[in-house]
Short mmCIF file of C-alpha atoms and ligand atoms in Angstrom, two decimals:
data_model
loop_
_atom_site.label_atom_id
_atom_site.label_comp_id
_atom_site.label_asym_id
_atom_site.label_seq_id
_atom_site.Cartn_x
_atom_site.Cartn_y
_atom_site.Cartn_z
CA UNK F 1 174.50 181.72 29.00
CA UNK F 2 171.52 182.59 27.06
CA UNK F 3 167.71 183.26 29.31
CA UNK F 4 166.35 179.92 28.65
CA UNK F 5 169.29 178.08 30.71
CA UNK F 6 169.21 180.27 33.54
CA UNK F 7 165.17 179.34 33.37
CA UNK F 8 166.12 176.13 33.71
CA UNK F 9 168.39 176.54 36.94
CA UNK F 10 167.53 175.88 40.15
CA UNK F 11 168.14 178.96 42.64
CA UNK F 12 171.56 179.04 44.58
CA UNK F 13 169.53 179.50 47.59
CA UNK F 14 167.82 175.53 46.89
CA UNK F 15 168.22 172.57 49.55
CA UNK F 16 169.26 169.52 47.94
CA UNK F 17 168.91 166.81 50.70
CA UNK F 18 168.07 162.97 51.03
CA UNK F 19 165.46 161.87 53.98
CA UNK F 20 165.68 159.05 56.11
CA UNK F 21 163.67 158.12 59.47
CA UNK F 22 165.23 156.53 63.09
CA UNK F 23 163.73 153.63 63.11
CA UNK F 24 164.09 152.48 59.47
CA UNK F 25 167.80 153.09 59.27
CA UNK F 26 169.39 153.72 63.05
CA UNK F 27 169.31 149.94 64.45
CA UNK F 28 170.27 149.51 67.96
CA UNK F 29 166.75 150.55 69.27
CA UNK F 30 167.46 149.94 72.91
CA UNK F 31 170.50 150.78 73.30
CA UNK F 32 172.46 153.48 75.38
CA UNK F 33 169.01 153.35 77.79
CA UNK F 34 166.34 153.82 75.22
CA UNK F 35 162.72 152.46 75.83
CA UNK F 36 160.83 150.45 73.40
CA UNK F 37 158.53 151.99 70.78
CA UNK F 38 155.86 150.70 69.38
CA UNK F 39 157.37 149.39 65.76
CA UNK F 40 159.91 147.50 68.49
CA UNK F 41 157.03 145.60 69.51
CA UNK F 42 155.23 145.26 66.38
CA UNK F 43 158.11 143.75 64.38
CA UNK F 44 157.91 140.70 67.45
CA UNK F 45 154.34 140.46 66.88
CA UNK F 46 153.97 137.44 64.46
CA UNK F 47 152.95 137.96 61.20
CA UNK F 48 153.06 141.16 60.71
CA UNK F 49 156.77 142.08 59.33
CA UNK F 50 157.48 140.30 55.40
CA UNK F 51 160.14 137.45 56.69
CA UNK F 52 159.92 139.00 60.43
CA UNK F 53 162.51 140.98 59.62
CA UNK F 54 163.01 143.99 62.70
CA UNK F 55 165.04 146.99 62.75
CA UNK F 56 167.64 145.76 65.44
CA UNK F 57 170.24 146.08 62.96
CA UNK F 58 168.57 148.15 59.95
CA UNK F 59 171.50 150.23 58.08
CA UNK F 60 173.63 150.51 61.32
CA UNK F 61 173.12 154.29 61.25
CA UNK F 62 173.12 154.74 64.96
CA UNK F 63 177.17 153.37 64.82
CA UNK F 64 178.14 154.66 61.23
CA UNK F 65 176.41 157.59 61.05
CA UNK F 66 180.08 159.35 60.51
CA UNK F 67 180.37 156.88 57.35
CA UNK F 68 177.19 158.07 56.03
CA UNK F 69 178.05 161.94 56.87
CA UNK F 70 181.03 161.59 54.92
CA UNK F 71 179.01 160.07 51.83
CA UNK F 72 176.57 163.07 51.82
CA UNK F 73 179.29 165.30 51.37
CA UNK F 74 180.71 163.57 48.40
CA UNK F 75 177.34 163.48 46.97
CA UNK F 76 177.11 167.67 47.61
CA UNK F 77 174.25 167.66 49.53
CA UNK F 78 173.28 170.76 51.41
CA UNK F 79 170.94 169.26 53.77
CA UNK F 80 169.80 165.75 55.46
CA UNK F 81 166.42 164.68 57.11
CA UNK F 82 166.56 162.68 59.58
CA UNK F 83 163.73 162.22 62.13
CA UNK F 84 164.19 161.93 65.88
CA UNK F 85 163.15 158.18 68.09
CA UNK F 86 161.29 160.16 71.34
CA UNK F 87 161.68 157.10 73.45
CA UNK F 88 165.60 157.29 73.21
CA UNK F 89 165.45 160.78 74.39
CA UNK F 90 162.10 159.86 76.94
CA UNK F 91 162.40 156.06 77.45
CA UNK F 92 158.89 156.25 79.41
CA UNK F 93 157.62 158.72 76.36
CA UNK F 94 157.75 161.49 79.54
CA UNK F 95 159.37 162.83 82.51
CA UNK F 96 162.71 160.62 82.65
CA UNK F 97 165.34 162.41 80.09
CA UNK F 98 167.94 159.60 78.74
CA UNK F 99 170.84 162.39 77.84
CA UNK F 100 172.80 159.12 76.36
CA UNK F 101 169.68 159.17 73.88
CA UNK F 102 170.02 162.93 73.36
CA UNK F 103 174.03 162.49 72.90
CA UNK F 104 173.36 160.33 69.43
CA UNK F 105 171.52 163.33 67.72
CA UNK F 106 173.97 165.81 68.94
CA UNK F 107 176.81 163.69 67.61
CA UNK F 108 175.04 163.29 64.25
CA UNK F 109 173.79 167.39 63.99
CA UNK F 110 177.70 167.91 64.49
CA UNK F 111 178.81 165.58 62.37
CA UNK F 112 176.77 167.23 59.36
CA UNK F 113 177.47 170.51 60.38
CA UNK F 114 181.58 170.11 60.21
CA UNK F 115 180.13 168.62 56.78
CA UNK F 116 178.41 172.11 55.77
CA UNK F 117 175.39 170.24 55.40
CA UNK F 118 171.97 171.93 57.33
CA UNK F 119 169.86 169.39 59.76
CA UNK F 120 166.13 169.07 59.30
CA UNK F 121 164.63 167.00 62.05
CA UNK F 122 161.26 165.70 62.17
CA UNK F 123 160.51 164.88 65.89
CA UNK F 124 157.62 162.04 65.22
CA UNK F 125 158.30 159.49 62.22
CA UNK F 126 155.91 157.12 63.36
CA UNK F 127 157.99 155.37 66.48
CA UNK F 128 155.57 156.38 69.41
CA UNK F 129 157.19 155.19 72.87
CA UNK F 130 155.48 151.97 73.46
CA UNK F 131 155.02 152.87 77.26
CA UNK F 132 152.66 155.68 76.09
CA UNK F 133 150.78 153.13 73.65
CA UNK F 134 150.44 151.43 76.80
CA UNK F 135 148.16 154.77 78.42
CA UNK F 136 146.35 154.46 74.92
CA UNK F 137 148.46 156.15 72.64
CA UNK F 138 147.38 158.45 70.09
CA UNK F 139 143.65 158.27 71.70
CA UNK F 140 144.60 159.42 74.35
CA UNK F 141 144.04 163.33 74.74
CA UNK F 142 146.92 163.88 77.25
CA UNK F 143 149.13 162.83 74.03
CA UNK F 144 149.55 166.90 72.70
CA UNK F 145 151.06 167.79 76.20
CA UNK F 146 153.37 164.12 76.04
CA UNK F 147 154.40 165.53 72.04
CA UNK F 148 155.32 169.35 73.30
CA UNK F 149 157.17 167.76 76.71
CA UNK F 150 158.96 165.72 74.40
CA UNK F 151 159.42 168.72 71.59
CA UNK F 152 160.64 171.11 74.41
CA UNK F 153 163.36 168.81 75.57
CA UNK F 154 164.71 168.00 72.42
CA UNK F 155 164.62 171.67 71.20
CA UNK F 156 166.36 173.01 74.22
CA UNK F 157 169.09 170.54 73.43
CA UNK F 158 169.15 171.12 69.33
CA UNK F 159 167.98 174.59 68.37
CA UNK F 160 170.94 176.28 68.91
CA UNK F 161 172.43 173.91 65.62
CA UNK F 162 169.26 172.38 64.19
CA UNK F 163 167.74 175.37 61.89
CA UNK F 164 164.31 173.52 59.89
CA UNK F 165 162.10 171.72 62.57
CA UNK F 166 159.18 169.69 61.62
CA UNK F 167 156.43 167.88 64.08
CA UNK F 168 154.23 165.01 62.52
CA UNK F 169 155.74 162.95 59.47
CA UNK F 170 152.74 162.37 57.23
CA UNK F 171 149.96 162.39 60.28
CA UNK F 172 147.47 160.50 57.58
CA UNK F 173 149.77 157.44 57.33
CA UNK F 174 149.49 156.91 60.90
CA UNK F 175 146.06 157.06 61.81
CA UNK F 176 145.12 155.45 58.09
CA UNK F 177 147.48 152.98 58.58
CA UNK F 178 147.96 152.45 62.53
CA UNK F 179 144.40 153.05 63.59
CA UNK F 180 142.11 151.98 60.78
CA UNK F 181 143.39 149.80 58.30
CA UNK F 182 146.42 148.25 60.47
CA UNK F 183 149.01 147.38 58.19
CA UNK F 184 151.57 149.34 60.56
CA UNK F 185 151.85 149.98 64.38
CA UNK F 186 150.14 149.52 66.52
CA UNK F 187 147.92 147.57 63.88
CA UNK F 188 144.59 149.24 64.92
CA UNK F 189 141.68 148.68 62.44
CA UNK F 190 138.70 150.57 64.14
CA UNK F 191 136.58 153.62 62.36
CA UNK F 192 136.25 155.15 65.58
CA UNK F 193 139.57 155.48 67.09
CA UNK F 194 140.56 156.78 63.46
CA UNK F 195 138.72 160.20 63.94
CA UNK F 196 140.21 160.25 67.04
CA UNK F 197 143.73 159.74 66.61
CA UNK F 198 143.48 162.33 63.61
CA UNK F 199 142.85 165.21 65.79
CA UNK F 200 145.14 164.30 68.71
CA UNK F 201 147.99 164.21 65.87
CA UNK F 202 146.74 167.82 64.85
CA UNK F 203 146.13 168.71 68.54
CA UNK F 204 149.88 167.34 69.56
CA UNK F 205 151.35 169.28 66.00
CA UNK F 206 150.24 172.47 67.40
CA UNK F 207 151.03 172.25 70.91
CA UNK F 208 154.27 171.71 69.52
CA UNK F 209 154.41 174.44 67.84
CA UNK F 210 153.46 176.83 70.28
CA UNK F 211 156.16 175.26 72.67
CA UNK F 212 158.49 176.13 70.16
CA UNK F 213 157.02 179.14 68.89
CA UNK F 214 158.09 180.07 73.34
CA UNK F 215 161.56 178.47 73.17
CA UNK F 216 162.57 178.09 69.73
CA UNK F 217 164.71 180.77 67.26
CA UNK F 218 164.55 178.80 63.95
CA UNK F 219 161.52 177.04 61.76
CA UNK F 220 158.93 174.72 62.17
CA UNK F 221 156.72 172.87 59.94
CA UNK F 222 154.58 169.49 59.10
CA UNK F 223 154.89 167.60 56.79
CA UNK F 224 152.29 165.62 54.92
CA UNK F 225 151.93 163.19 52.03
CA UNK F 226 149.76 164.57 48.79
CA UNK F 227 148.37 162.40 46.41
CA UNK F 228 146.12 164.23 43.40
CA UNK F 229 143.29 162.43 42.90
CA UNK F 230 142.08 161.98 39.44
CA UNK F 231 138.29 160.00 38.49
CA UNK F 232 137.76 157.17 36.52
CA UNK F 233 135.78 158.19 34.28
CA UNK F 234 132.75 161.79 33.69
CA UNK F 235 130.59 160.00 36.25
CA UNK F 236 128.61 162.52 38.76
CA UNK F 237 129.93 159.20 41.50
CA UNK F 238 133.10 159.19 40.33
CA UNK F 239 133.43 163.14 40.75
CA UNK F 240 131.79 162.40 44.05
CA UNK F 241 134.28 159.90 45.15
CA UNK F 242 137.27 162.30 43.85
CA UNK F 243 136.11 165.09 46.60
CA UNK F 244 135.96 162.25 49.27
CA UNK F 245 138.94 161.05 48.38
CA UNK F 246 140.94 164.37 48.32
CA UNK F 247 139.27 165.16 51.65
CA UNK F 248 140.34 162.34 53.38
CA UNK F 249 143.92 162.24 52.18
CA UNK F 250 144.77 165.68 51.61
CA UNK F 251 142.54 168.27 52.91
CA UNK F 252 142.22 166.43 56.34
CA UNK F 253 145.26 167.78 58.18
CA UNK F 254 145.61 170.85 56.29
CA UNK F 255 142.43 172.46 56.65
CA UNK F 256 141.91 172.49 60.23
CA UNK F 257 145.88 173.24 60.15
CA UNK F 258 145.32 176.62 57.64
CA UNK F 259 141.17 177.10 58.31
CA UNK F 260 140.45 175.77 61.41
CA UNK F 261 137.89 173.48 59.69
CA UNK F 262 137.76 169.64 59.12
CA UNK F 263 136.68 169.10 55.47
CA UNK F 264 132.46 168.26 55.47
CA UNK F 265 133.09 164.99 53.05
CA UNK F 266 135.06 163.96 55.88
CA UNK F 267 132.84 164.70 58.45
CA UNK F 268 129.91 163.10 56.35
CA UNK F 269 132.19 160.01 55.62
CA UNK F 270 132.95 158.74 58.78
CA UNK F 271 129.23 159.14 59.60
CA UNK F 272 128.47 158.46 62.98
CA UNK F 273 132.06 157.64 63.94
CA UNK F 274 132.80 160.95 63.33
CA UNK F 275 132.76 162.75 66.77
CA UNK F 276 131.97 166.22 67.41
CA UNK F 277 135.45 168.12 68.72
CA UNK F 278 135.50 171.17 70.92
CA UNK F 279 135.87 174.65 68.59
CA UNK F 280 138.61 175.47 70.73
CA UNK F 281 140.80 172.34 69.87
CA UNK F 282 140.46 174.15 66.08
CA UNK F 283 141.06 177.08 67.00
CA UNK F 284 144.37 175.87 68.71
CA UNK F 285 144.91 173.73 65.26
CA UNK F 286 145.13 176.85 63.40
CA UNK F 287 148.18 178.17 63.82
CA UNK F 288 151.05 179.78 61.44
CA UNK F 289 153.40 176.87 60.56
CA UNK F 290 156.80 178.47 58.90
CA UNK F 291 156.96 175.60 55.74
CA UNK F 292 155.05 173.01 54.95
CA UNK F 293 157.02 169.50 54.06
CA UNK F 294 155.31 167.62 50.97
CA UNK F 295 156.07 164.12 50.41
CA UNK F 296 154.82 162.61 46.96
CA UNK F 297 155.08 159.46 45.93
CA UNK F 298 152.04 158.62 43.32
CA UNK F 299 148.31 160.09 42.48
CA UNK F 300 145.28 158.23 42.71
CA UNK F 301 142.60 156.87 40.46
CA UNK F 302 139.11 156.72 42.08
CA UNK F 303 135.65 155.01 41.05
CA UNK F 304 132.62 155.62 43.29
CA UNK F 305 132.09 152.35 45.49
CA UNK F 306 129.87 152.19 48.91
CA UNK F 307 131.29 148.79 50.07
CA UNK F 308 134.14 150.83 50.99
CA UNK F 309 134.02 152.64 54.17
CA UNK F 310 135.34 156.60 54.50
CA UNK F 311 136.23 157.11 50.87
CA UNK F 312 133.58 155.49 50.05
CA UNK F 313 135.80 155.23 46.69
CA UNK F 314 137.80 152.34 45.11
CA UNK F 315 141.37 153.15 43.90
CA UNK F 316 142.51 151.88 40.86
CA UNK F 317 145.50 150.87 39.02
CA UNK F 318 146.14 152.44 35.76
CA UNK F 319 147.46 149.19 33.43
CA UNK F 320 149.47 151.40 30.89
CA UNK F 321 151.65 152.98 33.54
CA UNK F 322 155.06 152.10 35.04
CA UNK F 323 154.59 150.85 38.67
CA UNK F 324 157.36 150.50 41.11
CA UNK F 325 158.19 147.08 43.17
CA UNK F 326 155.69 148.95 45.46
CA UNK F 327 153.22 148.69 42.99
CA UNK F 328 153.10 152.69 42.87
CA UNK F 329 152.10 154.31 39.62
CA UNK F 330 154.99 156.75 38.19
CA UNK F 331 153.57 159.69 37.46
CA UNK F 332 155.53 162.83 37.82
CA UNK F 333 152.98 165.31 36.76
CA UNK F 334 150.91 164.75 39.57
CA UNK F 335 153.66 166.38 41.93
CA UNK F 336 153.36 169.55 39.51
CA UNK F 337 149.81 169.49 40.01
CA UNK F 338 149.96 168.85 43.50
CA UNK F 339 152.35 171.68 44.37
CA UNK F 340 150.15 174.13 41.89
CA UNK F 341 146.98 172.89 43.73
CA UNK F 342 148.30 173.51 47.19
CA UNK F 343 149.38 177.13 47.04
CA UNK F 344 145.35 177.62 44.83
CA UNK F 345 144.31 176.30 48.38
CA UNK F 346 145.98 177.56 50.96
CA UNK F 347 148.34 180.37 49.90
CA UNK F 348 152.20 181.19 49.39
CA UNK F 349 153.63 178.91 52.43
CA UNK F 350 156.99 177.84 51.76
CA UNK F 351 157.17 174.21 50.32
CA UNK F 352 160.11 171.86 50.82
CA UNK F 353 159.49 168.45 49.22
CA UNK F 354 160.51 166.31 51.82
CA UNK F 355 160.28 162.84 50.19
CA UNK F 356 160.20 161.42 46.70
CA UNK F 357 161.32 158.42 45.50
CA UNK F 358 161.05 154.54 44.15
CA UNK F 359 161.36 151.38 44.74
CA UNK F 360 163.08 149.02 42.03
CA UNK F 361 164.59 146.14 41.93
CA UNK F 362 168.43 146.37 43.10
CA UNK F 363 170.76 143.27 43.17
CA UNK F 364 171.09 142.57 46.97
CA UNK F 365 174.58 142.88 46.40
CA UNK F 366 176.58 145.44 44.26
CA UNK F 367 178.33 143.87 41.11
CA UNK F 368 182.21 145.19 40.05
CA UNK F 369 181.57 147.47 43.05
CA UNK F 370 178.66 149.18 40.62
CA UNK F 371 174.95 149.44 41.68
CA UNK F 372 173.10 150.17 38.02
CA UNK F 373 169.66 151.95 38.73
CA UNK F 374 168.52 153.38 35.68
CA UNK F 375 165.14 153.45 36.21
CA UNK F 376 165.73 155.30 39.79
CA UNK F 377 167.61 157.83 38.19
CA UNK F 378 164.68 158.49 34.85
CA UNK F 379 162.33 158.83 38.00
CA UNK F 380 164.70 161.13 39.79
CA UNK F 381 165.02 163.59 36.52
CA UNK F 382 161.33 163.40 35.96
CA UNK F 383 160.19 164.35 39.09
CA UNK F 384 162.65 167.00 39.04
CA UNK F 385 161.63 168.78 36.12
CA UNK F 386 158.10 168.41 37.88
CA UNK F 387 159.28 170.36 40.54
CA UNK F 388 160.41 172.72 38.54
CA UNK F 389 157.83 173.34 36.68
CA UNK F 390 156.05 174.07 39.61
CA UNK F 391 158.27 177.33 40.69
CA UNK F 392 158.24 178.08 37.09
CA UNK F 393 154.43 178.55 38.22
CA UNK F 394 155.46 180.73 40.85
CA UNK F 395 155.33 178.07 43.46
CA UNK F 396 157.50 178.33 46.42
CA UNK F 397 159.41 175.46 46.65
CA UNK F 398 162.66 176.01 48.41
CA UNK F 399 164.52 172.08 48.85
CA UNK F 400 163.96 168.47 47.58
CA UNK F 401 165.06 165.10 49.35
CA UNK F 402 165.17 162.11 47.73
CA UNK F 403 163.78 159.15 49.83
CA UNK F 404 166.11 157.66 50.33
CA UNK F 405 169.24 158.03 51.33
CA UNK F 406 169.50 154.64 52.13
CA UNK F 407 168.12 151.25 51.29
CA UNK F 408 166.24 150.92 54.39
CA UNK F 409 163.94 149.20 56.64
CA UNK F 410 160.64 149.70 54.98
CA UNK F 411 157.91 148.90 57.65
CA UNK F 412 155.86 145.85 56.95
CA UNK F 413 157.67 145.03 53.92
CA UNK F 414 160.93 144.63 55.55
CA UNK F 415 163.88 144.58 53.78
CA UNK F 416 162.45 143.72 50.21
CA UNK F 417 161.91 147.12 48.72
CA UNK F 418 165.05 149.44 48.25
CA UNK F 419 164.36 152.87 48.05
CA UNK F 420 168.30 154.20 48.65
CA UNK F 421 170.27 155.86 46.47
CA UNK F 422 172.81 154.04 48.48
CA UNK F 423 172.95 150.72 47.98
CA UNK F 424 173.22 149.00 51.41
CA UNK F 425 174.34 145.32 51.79
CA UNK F 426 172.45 143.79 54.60
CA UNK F 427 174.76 141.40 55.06
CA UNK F 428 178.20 143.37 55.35
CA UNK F 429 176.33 146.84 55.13
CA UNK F 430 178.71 147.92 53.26
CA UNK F 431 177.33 150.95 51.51
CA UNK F 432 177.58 151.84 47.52
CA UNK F 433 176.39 155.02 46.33
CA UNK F 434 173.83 153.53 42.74
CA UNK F 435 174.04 155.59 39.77
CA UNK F 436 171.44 157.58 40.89
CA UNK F 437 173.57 159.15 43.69
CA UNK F 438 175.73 159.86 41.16
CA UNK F 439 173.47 161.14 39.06
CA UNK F 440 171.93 163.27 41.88
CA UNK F 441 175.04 164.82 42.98
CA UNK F 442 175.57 165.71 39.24
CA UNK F 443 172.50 167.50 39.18
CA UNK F 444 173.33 169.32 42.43
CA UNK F 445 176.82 170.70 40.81
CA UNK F 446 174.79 172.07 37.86
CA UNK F 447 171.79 173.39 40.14
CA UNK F 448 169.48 172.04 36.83
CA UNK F 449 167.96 168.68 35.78
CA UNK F 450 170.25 166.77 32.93
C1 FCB L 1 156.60 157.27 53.22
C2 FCB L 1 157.25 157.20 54.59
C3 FCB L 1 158.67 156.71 54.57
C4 FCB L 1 158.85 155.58 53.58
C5 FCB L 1 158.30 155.97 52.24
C6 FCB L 1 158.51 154.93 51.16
O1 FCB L 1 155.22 157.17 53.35
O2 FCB L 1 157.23 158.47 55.20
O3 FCB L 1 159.03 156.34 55.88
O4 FCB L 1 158.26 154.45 54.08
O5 FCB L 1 156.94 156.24 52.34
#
C-alpha cells in the first residue's frame, strides 16, 4: 500500500457509531413507573406535533432494543449514542429513584457491550421531567443541583460500563427553540427567559461535571450543534450580522464553557433582556470538559436585518444548493471549516462528531425488502471526506455517528422526515437497514471513505 492510501485511512483507534435520543426512538414513555416529561405533554398539546403524532410508540426501542443491538453489530459499529429520559430514572425529576427506569439502560449498556460495541450516553436530550417544568424548569436556578442529583444517580449506576459521558445535547436548541422561538417544548417564546435558561443549561453542564469529576472514572463532555456562518454579500452589515450570528449560535455555550466569558454581540443583542450573571456562576462554567461532541447538520447564510430580534440577521437560503426534506442546505465543507475553526478558537480538545445526517424522502415502506437511499449515502461519503480533511489539518477528531440510526420521531415534524439509516416501518416496525447502512458499514471495514 503506497503513502497516499494510508493518508486516506481513518485511524484504527476511530469510533464509528450511529446516535439516537430516548424520546425519539424508545416509546413506552410511562412505563415501568416513569413520570411524564415535558415532550409527553407537548405532543397532547394541540397543534403543535405535524398530524399529532406522539412518541408512545416511536421505533419500539424501549422493547427491541436487543433487535437493534444485534443490527449494529452487523453494521460493525464500534459505538452507539443513545441519550438517557431523567424522569424514568427520577419520575418527580428528584429525590424518588425508579430502579425499574434505571434497569432499561443497564439492559441496553449490556446488551452493546456483549456486542463489543462502547456506550456514549448523553444524560439530557431535551426530555426535562415535566414535574420540574412544573417548579419552572430551566428558569429555575435550583435546576444545576436537580441536573447533578440526577447525573450522580445515573453515574453511580453506569460508570462502571458506560466509558464517554456527555451532559447537555445541543444546549442552543433548547433555549432557541423551547424558550424563545417555541417550536419545541415547552413552547416558550419570551426574550427574557431565553438569557436565562442559557446559563442555567451552562450552570447545570458544569455542576455535572464536577459531580462526576467526584464520582466518576471515565469521560465527560457536551455536545453542541455548529453551524459556520457565511455573509451575503462584502457589506460592513452583513459582516456585522455574521459576528452576531456566530455569537449566538456558536460561541454562546462555548465561551463561557472554555473562557469564562459570554460573547459581547450576545450580550449587546439581547439588549436589555440580557441580565447581568454573578462572576462566580462563570467561573464555575469554566471548567475542563474531556471532549467536546459536535453535531453538524448545515451552515448559514446571513444578511443584516433589525426587524429581527437577537441576530439581528436574516438567514437565507442559497437557491443553487441541494436541500434536504428539512429544507437544510448540503454543504459538507462547512463541517471542515467548522472543525478547523473550533480548535483556531479554543484549542486541541478532543472532537467526536456526534451527529450528522439527512433527511430524504424514503418510501414508508421498503420495496423487494430493499430501502434505496442514494442520496443519504452521497451525503454520508461527502461529509466523510470533510471530516477527514479536517484531521488531515491536524484536527482531533476521534469518532463520527451518523444521525440516525433509526427513522425516528423527529419532534414537531413527527414522523414525516426519516433520518435512519434503518428504515423503520411505522406500521409493523419492522426494521431494514437502506443502502446507506450498507454503505456505512462498508466504509467501517475499510476504515476510509469509498
Ligand atoms: C438535532 C437533534 C436530533 C435530531 C436532529 C435531526 O438537532 O439533536 O435530536 O432532531 O437534529
Amino acid at each position: 500500500m503506497n503513502r497516499a492510501n494510508d493518508e486516506d485511512l481513518f485511524p484504527e483507534s476511530f469510533l464509528w457509531g450511529a446516535s439516537t435520543s430516548a424520546y425519539q426512538v424508545e416509546g413506552s414513555p410511562l412505563a415501568d413507573g416513569a413520570g411524564p416529561s415535558i415532550w409527553h405533554r407537548f405532543v397532547r398539546t394541540p397543534g403543535r406535533v405535524f398530524g399529532g403524532q406522539t412518541g408512545d410508540v416511536a421505533c419500539d426501542h424501549y422493547n427491541r432494543y436487543r433487535e437493534d443491538v444485534a443490527l449494529m453489530k452487523e453494521l460493525g459499529l464500534t459505538t452507539y449514542r443513545f441519550s438517557i429520559s431523567w424522569s424514568r430514572v427520577l419520575p418527580e425529576g428528584t429525590g424518588r429513584v425508579n430502579e425499574r427506569g434505571l434497569d432499561f439502560y443497564r439492559r441496553l449498556v449490556d446488551e452493546l457491550l456483549a456486542a463489543g460495541i462502547a456506550p456514549n450516553a448523553t444524560l439530557y436530550h431535551w426530555d426535562l421531567p415535566a414535574a420540574l417544568d412544573d417548579r419552572g424548569g430551566w428558569l429555575n436556578r435550583d435546576v444545576a443541583d436537580w441536573f447533578a442529583e440526577y447525573g450522580e444517580v445515573v453515574f453511580r449506576a453506569l460508570d462502571d460500563r458506560v466509558t464517554m459521558w456527555a451532559t447537555l445535547n445541543e444546549p442552543w436548541v433548547v433555549t432557541d427553540g423551547g424558550y424563545l422561538h417555541g417550536p419545541l417544548a415547552p413552547g416558550h417564546k419570551n426574550l427574557w427567559e431565553a438569557p436565562r435558561a442559557t446559563h442555567n443549561l451552562l450552570r447545570a453542564h458544569a455542576r455535572a461535571v464536577a459531580a462526576y469529576r467526584a464520582a466518576g472514572r471515565n469521560r465527560i463532555g457536551l455536545v453542541v450543534n455548529l453551524e459556520p456562518k457565511y455573509a451575503a454579500s462584502d457589506s460592513p452589515e452583513d459582516a456585522a450580522a455574521v459576528a452576531r450570528a456566530d455569537a449566538y449560535m456558536n460561541r454562546q455555550y462555548l465561551d463561557p464553557v472554555f473562557f469564562g466569558t459570554y460573547p459581547q454581540e450576545l450580550i449587546d443583542g439581547f439588549g436589555e433582556a440580557w441580565p447581568e450573571f454573578p462572576a462566580s456562576d462563570l467561573d464555575e462554567i469554566k471548567a475542563p470538559i474531556d471532549f467536546l461532541g459536535i453535531n453538524y447538520y448545515k451552515r448559514g447564510i446571513t444578511r443584516a436585518d433589525d426587524s429581527v430580534i437577537v441576530e439581528r440577521a436574516t438567514r437565507l437560503d442559497n437557491d443553487r444548493a441541494t436541500v434536504t426534506e428539512t429544507g437544510w442546505e448540503v454543504f459538507p465543507e462547512g463541517l471542515t471549516n467548522i472543525l478547523t475553526w473550533t480548535r483556531d478558537r479554543y484549542g486541541d480538545v478532543p472532537i467526536y462528531i456526534t451527529e450528522n445526517g439527512a433527511a430524504f424522502y424514503d418510501p414508508p415502506v421498503a420495496f423487494n425488502g430493499r430501502v434505496e437511499d442514494p442520496l443519504r449515502v452521497d451525503y454520508l461519503r461527502e461529509h466523510l471526506r470533510a471530516v477527514r480533511a479536517a484531521m488531515q489539518q491536524g484536527v482531533d477528531v476521534r469518532g463520527y455517528y451518523v444521525w440516525s440510526l433509526l427513522d425516528n420521531f423527529e419532534w414537531a415534524l413527527g414522523y414525516a422526515k426519516r433520518f435512519g439509516i434503518i428504515h423503520v416501518d411505522y406500521g409493523t416496525l419492522q426494521r431494514t437497514p437502506k443502502s446507506s447502512a450498507r454503505y456505512y458499514a462498508e466504509v467501517i471495514k475499510a476504515r476510509k471513505v469509498l
